[in-house]
Tab-separated table of C-alpha atoms in Angstrom:
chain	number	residue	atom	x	y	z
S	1	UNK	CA	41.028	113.840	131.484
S	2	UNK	CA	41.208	111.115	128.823
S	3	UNK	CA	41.089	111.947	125.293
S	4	UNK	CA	37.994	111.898	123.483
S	5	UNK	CA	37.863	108.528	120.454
S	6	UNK	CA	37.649	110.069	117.122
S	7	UNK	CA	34.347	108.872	116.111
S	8	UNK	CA	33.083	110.859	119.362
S	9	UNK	CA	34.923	114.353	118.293
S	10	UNK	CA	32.277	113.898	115.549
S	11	UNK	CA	29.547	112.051	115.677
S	12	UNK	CA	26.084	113.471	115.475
S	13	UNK	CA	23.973	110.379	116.666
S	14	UNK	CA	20.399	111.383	116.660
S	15	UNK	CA	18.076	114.375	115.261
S	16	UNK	CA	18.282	116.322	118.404
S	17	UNK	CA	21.125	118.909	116.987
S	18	UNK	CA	18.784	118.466	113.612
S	19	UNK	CA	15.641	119.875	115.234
S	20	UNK	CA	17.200	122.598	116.777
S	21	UNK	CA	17.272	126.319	116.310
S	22	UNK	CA	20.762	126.184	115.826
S	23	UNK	CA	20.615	124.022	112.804
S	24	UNK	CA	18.854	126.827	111.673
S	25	UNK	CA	21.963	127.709	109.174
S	26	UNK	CA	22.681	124.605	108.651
S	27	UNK	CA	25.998	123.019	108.506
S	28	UNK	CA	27.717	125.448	105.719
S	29	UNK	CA	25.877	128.353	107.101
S	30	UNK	CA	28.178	127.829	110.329
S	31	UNK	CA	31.076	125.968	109.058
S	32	UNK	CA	31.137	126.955	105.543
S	33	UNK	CA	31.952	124.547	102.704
S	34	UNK	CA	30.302	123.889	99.264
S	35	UNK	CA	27.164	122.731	98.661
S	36	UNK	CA	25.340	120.772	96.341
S	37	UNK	CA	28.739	118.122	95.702
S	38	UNK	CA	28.688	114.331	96.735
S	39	UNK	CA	32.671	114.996	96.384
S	40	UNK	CA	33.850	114.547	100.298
S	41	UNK	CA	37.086	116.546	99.138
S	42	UNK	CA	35.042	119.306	97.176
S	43	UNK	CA	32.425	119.784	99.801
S	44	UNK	CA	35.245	120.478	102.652
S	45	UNK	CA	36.946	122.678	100.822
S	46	UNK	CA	36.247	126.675	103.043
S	47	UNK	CA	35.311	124.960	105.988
S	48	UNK	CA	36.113	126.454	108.981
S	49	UNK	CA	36.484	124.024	111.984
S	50	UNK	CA	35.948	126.480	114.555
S	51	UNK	CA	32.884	128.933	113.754
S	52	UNK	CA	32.588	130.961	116.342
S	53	UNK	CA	36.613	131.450	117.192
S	54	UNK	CA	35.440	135.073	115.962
S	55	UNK	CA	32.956	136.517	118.458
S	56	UNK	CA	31.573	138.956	116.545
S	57	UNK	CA	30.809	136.307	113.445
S	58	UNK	CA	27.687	133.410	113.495
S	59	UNK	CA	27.225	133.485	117.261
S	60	UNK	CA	26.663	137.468	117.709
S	61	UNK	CA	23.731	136.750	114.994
S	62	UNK	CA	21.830	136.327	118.023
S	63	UNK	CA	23.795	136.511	120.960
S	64	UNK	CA	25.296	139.857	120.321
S	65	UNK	CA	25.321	141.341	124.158
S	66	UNK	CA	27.112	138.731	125.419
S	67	UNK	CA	29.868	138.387	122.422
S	68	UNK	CA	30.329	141.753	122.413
S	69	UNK	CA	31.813	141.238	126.372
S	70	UNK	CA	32.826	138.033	125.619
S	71	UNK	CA	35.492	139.560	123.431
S	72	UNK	CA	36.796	141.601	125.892
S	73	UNK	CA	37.018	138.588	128.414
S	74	UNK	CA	40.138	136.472	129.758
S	75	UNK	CA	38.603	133.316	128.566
S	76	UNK	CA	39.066	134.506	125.135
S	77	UNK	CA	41.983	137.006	125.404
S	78	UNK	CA	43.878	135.110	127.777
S	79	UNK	CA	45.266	138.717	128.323
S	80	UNK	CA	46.458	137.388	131.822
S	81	UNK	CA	49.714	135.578	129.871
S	82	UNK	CA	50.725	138.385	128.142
S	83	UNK	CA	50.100	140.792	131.441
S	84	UNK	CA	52.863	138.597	133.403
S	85	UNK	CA	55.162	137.265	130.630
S	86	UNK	CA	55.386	140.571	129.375
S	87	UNK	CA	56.681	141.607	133.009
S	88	UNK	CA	59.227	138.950	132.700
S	89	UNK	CA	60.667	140.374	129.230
S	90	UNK	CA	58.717	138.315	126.788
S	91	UNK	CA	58.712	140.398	123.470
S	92	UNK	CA	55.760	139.870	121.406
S	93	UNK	CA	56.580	141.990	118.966
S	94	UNK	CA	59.629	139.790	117.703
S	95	UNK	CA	57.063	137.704	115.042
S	96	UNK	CA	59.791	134.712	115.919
S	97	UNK	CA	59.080	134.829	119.793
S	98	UNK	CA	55.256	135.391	118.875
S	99	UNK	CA	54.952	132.300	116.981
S	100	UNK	CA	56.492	130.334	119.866
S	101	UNK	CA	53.683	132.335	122.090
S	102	UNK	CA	51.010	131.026	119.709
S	103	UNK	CA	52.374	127.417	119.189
S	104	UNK	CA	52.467	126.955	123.027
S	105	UNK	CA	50.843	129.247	124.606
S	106	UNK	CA	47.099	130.266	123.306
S	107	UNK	CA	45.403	126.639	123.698
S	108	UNK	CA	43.866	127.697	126.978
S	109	UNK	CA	42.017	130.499	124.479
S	110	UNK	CA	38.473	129.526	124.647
S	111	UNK	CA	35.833	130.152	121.880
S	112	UNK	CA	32.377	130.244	122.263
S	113	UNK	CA	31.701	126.892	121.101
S	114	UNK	CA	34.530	125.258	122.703
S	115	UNK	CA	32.140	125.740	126.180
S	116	UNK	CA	29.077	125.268	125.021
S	117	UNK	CA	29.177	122.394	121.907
S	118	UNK	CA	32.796	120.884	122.249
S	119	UNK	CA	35.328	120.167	125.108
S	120	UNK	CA	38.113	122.660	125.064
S	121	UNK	CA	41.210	122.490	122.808
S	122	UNK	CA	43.266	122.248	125.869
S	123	UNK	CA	41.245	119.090	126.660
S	124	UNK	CA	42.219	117.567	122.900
S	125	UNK	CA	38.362	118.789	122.045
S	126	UNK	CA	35.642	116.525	120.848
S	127	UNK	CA	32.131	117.187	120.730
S	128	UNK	CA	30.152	117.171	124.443
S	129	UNK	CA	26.908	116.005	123.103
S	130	UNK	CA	26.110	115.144	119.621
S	131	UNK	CA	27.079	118.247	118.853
S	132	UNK	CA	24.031	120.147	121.164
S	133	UNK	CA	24.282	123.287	122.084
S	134	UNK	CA	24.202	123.177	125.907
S	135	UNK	CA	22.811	126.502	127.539
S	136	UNK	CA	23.950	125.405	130.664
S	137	UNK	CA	27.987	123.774	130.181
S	138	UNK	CA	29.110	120.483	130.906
S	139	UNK	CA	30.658	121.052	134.111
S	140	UNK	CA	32.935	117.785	133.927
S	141	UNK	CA	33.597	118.270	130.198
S	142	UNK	CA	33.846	122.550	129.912
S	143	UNK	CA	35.167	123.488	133.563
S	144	UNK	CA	37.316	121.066	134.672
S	145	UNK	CA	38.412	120.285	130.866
S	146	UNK	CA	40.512	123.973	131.322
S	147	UNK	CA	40.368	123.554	135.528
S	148	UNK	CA	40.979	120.038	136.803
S	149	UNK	CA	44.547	119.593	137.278
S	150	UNK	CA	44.018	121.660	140.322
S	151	UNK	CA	40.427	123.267	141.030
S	152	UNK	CA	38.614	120.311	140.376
S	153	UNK	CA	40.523	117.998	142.695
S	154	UNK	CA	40.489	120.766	145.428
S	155	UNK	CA	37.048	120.987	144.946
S	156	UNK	CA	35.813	117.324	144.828
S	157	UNK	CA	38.162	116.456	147.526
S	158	UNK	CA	39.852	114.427	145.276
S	159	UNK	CA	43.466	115.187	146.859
S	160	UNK	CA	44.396	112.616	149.119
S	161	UNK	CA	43.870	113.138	152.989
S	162	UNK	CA	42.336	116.777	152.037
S	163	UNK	CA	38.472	116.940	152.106
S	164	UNK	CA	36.585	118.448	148.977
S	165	UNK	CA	34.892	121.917	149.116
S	166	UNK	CA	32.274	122.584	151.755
S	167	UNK	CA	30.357	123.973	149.343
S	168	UNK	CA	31.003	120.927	146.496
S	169	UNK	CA	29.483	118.710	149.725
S	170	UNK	CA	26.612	120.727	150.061
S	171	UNK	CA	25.589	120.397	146.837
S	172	UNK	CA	26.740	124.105	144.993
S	173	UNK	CA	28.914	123.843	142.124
S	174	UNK	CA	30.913	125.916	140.021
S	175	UNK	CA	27.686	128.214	138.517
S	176	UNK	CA	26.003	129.246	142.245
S	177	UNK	CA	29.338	130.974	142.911
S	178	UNK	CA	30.695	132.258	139.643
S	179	UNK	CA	27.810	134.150	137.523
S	180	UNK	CA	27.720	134.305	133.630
S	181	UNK	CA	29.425	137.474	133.901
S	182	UNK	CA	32.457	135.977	135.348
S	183	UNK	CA	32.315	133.690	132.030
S	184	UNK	CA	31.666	135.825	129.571
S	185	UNK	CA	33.233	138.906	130.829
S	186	UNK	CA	31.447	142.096	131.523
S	187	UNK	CA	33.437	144.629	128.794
S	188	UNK	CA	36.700	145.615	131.228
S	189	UNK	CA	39.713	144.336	129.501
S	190	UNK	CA	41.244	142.820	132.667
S	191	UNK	CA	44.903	142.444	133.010
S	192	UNK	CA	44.756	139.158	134.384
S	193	UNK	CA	42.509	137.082	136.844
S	194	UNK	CA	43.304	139.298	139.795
S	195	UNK	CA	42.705	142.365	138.531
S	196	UNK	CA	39.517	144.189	139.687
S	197	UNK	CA	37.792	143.231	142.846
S	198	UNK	CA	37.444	139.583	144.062
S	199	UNK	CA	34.374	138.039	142.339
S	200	UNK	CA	32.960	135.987	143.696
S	201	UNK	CA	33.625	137.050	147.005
S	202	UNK	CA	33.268	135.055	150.594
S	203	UNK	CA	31.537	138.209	151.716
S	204	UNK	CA	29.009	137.745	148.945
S	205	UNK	CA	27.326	135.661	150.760
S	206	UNK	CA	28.911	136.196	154.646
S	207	UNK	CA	28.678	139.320	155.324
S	208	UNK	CA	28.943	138.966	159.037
S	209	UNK	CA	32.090	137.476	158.316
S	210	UNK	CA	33.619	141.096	157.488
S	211	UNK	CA	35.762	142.489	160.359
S	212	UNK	CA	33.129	144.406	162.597
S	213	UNK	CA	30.331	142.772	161.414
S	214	UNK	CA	29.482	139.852	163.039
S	215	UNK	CA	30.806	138.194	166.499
S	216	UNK	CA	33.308	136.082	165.481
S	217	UNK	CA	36.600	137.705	167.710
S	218	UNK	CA	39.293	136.021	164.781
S	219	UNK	CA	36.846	137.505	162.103
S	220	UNK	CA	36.877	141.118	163.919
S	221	UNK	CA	41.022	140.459	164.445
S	222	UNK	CA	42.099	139.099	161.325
S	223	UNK	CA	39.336	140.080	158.629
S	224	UNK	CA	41.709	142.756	157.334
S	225	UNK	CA	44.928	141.053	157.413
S	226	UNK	CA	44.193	137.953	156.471
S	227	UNK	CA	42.440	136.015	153.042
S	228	UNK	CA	39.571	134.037	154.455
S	229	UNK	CA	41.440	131.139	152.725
S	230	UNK	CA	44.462	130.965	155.077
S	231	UNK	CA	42.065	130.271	157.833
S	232	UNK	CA	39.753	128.595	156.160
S	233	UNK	CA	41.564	126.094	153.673
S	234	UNK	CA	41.330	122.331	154.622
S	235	UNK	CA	44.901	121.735	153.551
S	236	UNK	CA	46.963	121.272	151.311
S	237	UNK	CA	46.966	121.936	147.958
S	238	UNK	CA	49.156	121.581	144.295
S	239	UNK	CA	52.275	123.532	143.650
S	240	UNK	CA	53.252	123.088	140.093
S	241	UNK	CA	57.579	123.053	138.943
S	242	UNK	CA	59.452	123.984	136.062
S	243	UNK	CA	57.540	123.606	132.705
S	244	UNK	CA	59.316	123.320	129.448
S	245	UNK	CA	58.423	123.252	125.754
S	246	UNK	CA	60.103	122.735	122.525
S	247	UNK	CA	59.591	120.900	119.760
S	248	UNK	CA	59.658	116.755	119.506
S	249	UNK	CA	61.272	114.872	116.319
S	250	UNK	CA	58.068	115.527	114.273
S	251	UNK	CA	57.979	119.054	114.953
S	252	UNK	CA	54.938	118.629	117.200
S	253	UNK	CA	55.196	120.962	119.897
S	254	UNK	CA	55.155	119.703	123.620
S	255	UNK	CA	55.568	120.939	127.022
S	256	UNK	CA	56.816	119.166	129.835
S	257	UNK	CA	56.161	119.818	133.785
S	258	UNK	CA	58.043	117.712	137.257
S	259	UNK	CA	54.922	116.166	139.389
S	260	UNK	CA	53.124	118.548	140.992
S	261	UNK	CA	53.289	118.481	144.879
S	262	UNK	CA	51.223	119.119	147.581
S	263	UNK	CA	52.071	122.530	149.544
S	264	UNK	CA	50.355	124.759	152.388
S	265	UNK	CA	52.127	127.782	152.185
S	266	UNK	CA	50.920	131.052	153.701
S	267	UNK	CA	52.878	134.449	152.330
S	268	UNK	CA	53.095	138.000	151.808
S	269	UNK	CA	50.318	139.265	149.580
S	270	UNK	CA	51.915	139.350	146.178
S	271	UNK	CA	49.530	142.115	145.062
S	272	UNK	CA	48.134	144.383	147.536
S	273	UNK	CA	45.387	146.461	146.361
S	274	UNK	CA	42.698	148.382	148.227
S	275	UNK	CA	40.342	145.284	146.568
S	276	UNK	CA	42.690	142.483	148.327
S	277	UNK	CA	44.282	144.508	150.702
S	278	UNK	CA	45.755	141.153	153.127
S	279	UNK	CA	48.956	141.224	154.556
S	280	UNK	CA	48.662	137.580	154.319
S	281	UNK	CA	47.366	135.099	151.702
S	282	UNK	CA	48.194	131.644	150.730
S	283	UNK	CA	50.763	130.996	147.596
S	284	UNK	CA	51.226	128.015	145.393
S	285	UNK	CA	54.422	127.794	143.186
S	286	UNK	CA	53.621	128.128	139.352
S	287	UNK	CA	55.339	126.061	137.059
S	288	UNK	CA	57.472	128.890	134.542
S	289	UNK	CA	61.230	128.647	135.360
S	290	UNK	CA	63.846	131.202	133.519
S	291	UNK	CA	64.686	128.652	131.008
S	292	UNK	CA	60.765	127.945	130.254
S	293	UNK	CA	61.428	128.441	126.754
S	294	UNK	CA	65.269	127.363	126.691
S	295	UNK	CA	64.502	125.339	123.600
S	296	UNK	CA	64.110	128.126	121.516
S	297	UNK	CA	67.512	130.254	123.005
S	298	UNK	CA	68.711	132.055	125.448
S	299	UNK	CA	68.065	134.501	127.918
S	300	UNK	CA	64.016	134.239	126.338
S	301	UNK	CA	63.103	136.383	129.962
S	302	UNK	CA	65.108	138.950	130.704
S	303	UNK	CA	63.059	140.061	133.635
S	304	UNK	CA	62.494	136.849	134.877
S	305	UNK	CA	62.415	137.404	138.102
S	306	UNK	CA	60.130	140.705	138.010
S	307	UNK	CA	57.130	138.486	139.229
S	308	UNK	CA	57.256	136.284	141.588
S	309	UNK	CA	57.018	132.379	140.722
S	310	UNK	CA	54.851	132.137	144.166
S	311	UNK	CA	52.004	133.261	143.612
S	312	UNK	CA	48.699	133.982	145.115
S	313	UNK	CA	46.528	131.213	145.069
S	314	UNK	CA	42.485	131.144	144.953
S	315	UNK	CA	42.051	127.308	146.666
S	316	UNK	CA	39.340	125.566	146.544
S	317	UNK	CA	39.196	122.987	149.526
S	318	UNK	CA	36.903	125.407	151.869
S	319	UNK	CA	35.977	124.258	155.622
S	320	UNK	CA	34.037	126.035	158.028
S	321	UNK	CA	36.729	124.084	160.272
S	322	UNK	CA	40.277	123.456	159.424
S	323	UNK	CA	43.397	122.520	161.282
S	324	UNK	CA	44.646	125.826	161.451
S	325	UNK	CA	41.689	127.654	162.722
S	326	UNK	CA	41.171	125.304	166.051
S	327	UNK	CA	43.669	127.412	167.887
S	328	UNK	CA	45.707	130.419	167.793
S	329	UNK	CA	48.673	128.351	168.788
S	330	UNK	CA	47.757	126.658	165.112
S	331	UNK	CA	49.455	128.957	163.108
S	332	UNK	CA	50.907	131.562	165.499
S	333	UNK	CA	54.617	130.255	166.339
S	334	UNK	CA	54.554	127.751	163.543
S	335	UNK	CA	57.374	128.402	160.908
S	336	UNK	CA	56.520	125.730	158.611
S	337	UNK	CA	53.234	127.169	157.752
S	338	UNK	CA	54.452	130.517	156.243
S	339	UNK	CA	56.921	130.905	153.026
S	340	UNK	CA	60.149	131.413	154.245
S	341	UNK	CA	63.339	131.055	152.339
S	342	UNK	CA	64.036	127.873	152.894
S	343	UNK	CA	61.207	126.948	150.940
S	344	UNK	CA	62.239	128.782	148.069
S	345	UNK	CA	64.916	127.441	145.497
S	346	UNK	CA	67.887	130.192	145.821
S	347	UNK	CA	67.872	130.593	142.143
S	348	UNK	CA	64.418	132.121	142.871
S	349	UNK	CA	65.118	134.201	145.916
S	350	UNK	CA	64.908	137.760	144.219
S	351	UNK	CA	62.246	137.116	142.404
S	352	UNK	CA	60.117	135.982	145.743
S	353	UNK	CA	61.444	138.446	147.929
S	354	UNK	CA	57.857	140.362	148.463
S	355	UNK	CA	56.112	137.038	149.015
S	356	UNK	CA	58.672	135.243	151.985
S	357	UNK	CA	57.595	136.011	155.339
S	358	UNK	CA	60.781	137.718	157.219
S	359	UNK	CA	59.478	137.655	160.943
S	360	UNK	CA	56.808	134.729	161.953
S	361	UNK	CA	53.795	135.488	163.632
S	362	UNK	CA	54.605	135.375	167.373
């Protein structure tokens, strides 16, 4: 996504923010400042650029049920990096390792109004609208602004040779499937993303798609042993490598990643639970290597390899029929379709080890 001109990131360009109910406080009611100056310097001097980065401040004036939950959700605590880099050894409570958490790390923290007014800071920012206050998100600007190195192509069918999203074709987008309480939490402080039970779920809306339910003999055979995804993916789909950050020669920090490549990869189920209790699931390799943080010293993970760098992976390129699910003979028998370790670098063999298929399907 290209970076916003700085006249956009704020310009208000007609009375529509003006007439609002949110313009009810006015500008220094939100933002602070000081009034009653023609000094540029003087007026800016309090003001916050970010309003409602506290949940419980100007936007729980009137929507206080939803940032009471809100506060509590992954988009804001982005609880799900702590949950696995604390696996992997990463002490927060060193303040020097902290600071490198914040510098690099907390961007994909999302306030309020970085949904709902601006683009989010991991997408450089900039106002959406004039600075509106959209009810209902941009879903180019808000989603895919946090989502579209690898959702949003899935989805659109933007990945070469791989068709887009049954559903994206048929005319449902990101808000038919995932429900405001999947956005602004519902009060569990969730570990990370796959905590809790799948929402949304394919059953949601297929029932007869559950094992037992409905005629479908590979439903009734596999419905319990497999993610509806390994069937039902169109292809493939990105596999990130080896980002690392650090600082450049004006202390700027800056994280760098290989090109991503396209992978179909079926594995173990990283994460059994009786919520997602597959045997089998499709993985995408994540981009955090031992050395993620190598800039800053050594030995920065000392469990490294406590979580797997495969990982289970929620695709988005959904087909009613896909090359996999034509014919048993499709996957059954077909070692290149499954994780083994050949796919896996042998630096990150241990910490896979409960993701690499052993014994192929016969």
């Amino acid at each position: 996504m290209p970076p916003l001109e700085a006249w956009e990131k704020v310009f208000i360009g007609n009375d529509t923010f003006l007439k609002d109910v949110h313009n009810t406080p006015n500008c220094i009611g939100c933002h602070g400042g000081q009034p009653d100056t023609n000094d540029k310097a003087v007026a800016h001097q309090g003001v916050v650029r970010d309003p409602s980065a506290d949940p419980q401040g100007v936007c729980a004036n009137c929507h206080g049920d939803i940032a009471k939950t809100y506060a509590t959700s992954l988009h804001y605590t982005i609880r799900g990096y702590y949950t696995i880099l604390g696996e992997r050894g990463f002490d927060f409570n060193d303040p020097a390792k902290a600071e490198i958490f914040n510098r690099h790390c907390t961007s994909c923290h999302a306030t309020c109004g970085q949904c709902h007014i601006s683009r989010p800071t991991s997408a450089d920012g900039g106002l959406v609208k004039d600075h509106q206050v959209k009810s209902i998100v941009s879903l180019s600007d808000t989603c895919l602004g946090c989502h579209g190195g690898r959702v949003g192509p899935e989805f659109m069918g933007k990945n070469a040779g791989v068709p887009g999203d049954v559903h994206w074709t048929k005319g449902v987008n990101c808000f038919k499937c995932h429900n405001m309480t999947q956005f602004h939490g519902d009060g569990t402080q969730y570990a990370h993303r796959y905590d809790g039970k799948p929402v949304p779920s394919c059953l949601d809306c297929h029932p007869d798609a559950a094992p037992g339910k409905g005629q479908v003999m590979q439903h009734n055979i596999h419905g319990d042993k497999l993610d509806c995804r390994v069937c039902h993916s169109a292809g493939a789909y990105k596999s990130c490598w080896n980002c690392h950050v650090g600082l450049d020669k004006e202390g700027l920090p800056y994280r760098k990643l290989d090109p991503s490549v396209m992978t179909f990869k079926i594995g173990k189920n990283p994460n059994p639970t009786p919520d997602r209790p597959w045997e089998y699931v499709l993985v995408r390799h994540i981009p955090v290597p031992a050395d993620i943080f190598g800039y800053y010293g050594d030995n920065m993970l000392p469990n490294w390899a406590a979580v797997p760098t495969w990982k289970y992976a929620t695709v988005h390129n959904i087909q009613k029929i896909t090359p996999q699910n034509q014919d048993c003979k499709n996957c059954h028998g077909h070692p290149e379709l499954f994780l083994t370790e050949k796919d896996v670098d042998p630096a990150e063999l241990e910490a896979n080890r409960a993701v690499i298929v052993t014994e192929i399907p016969k």
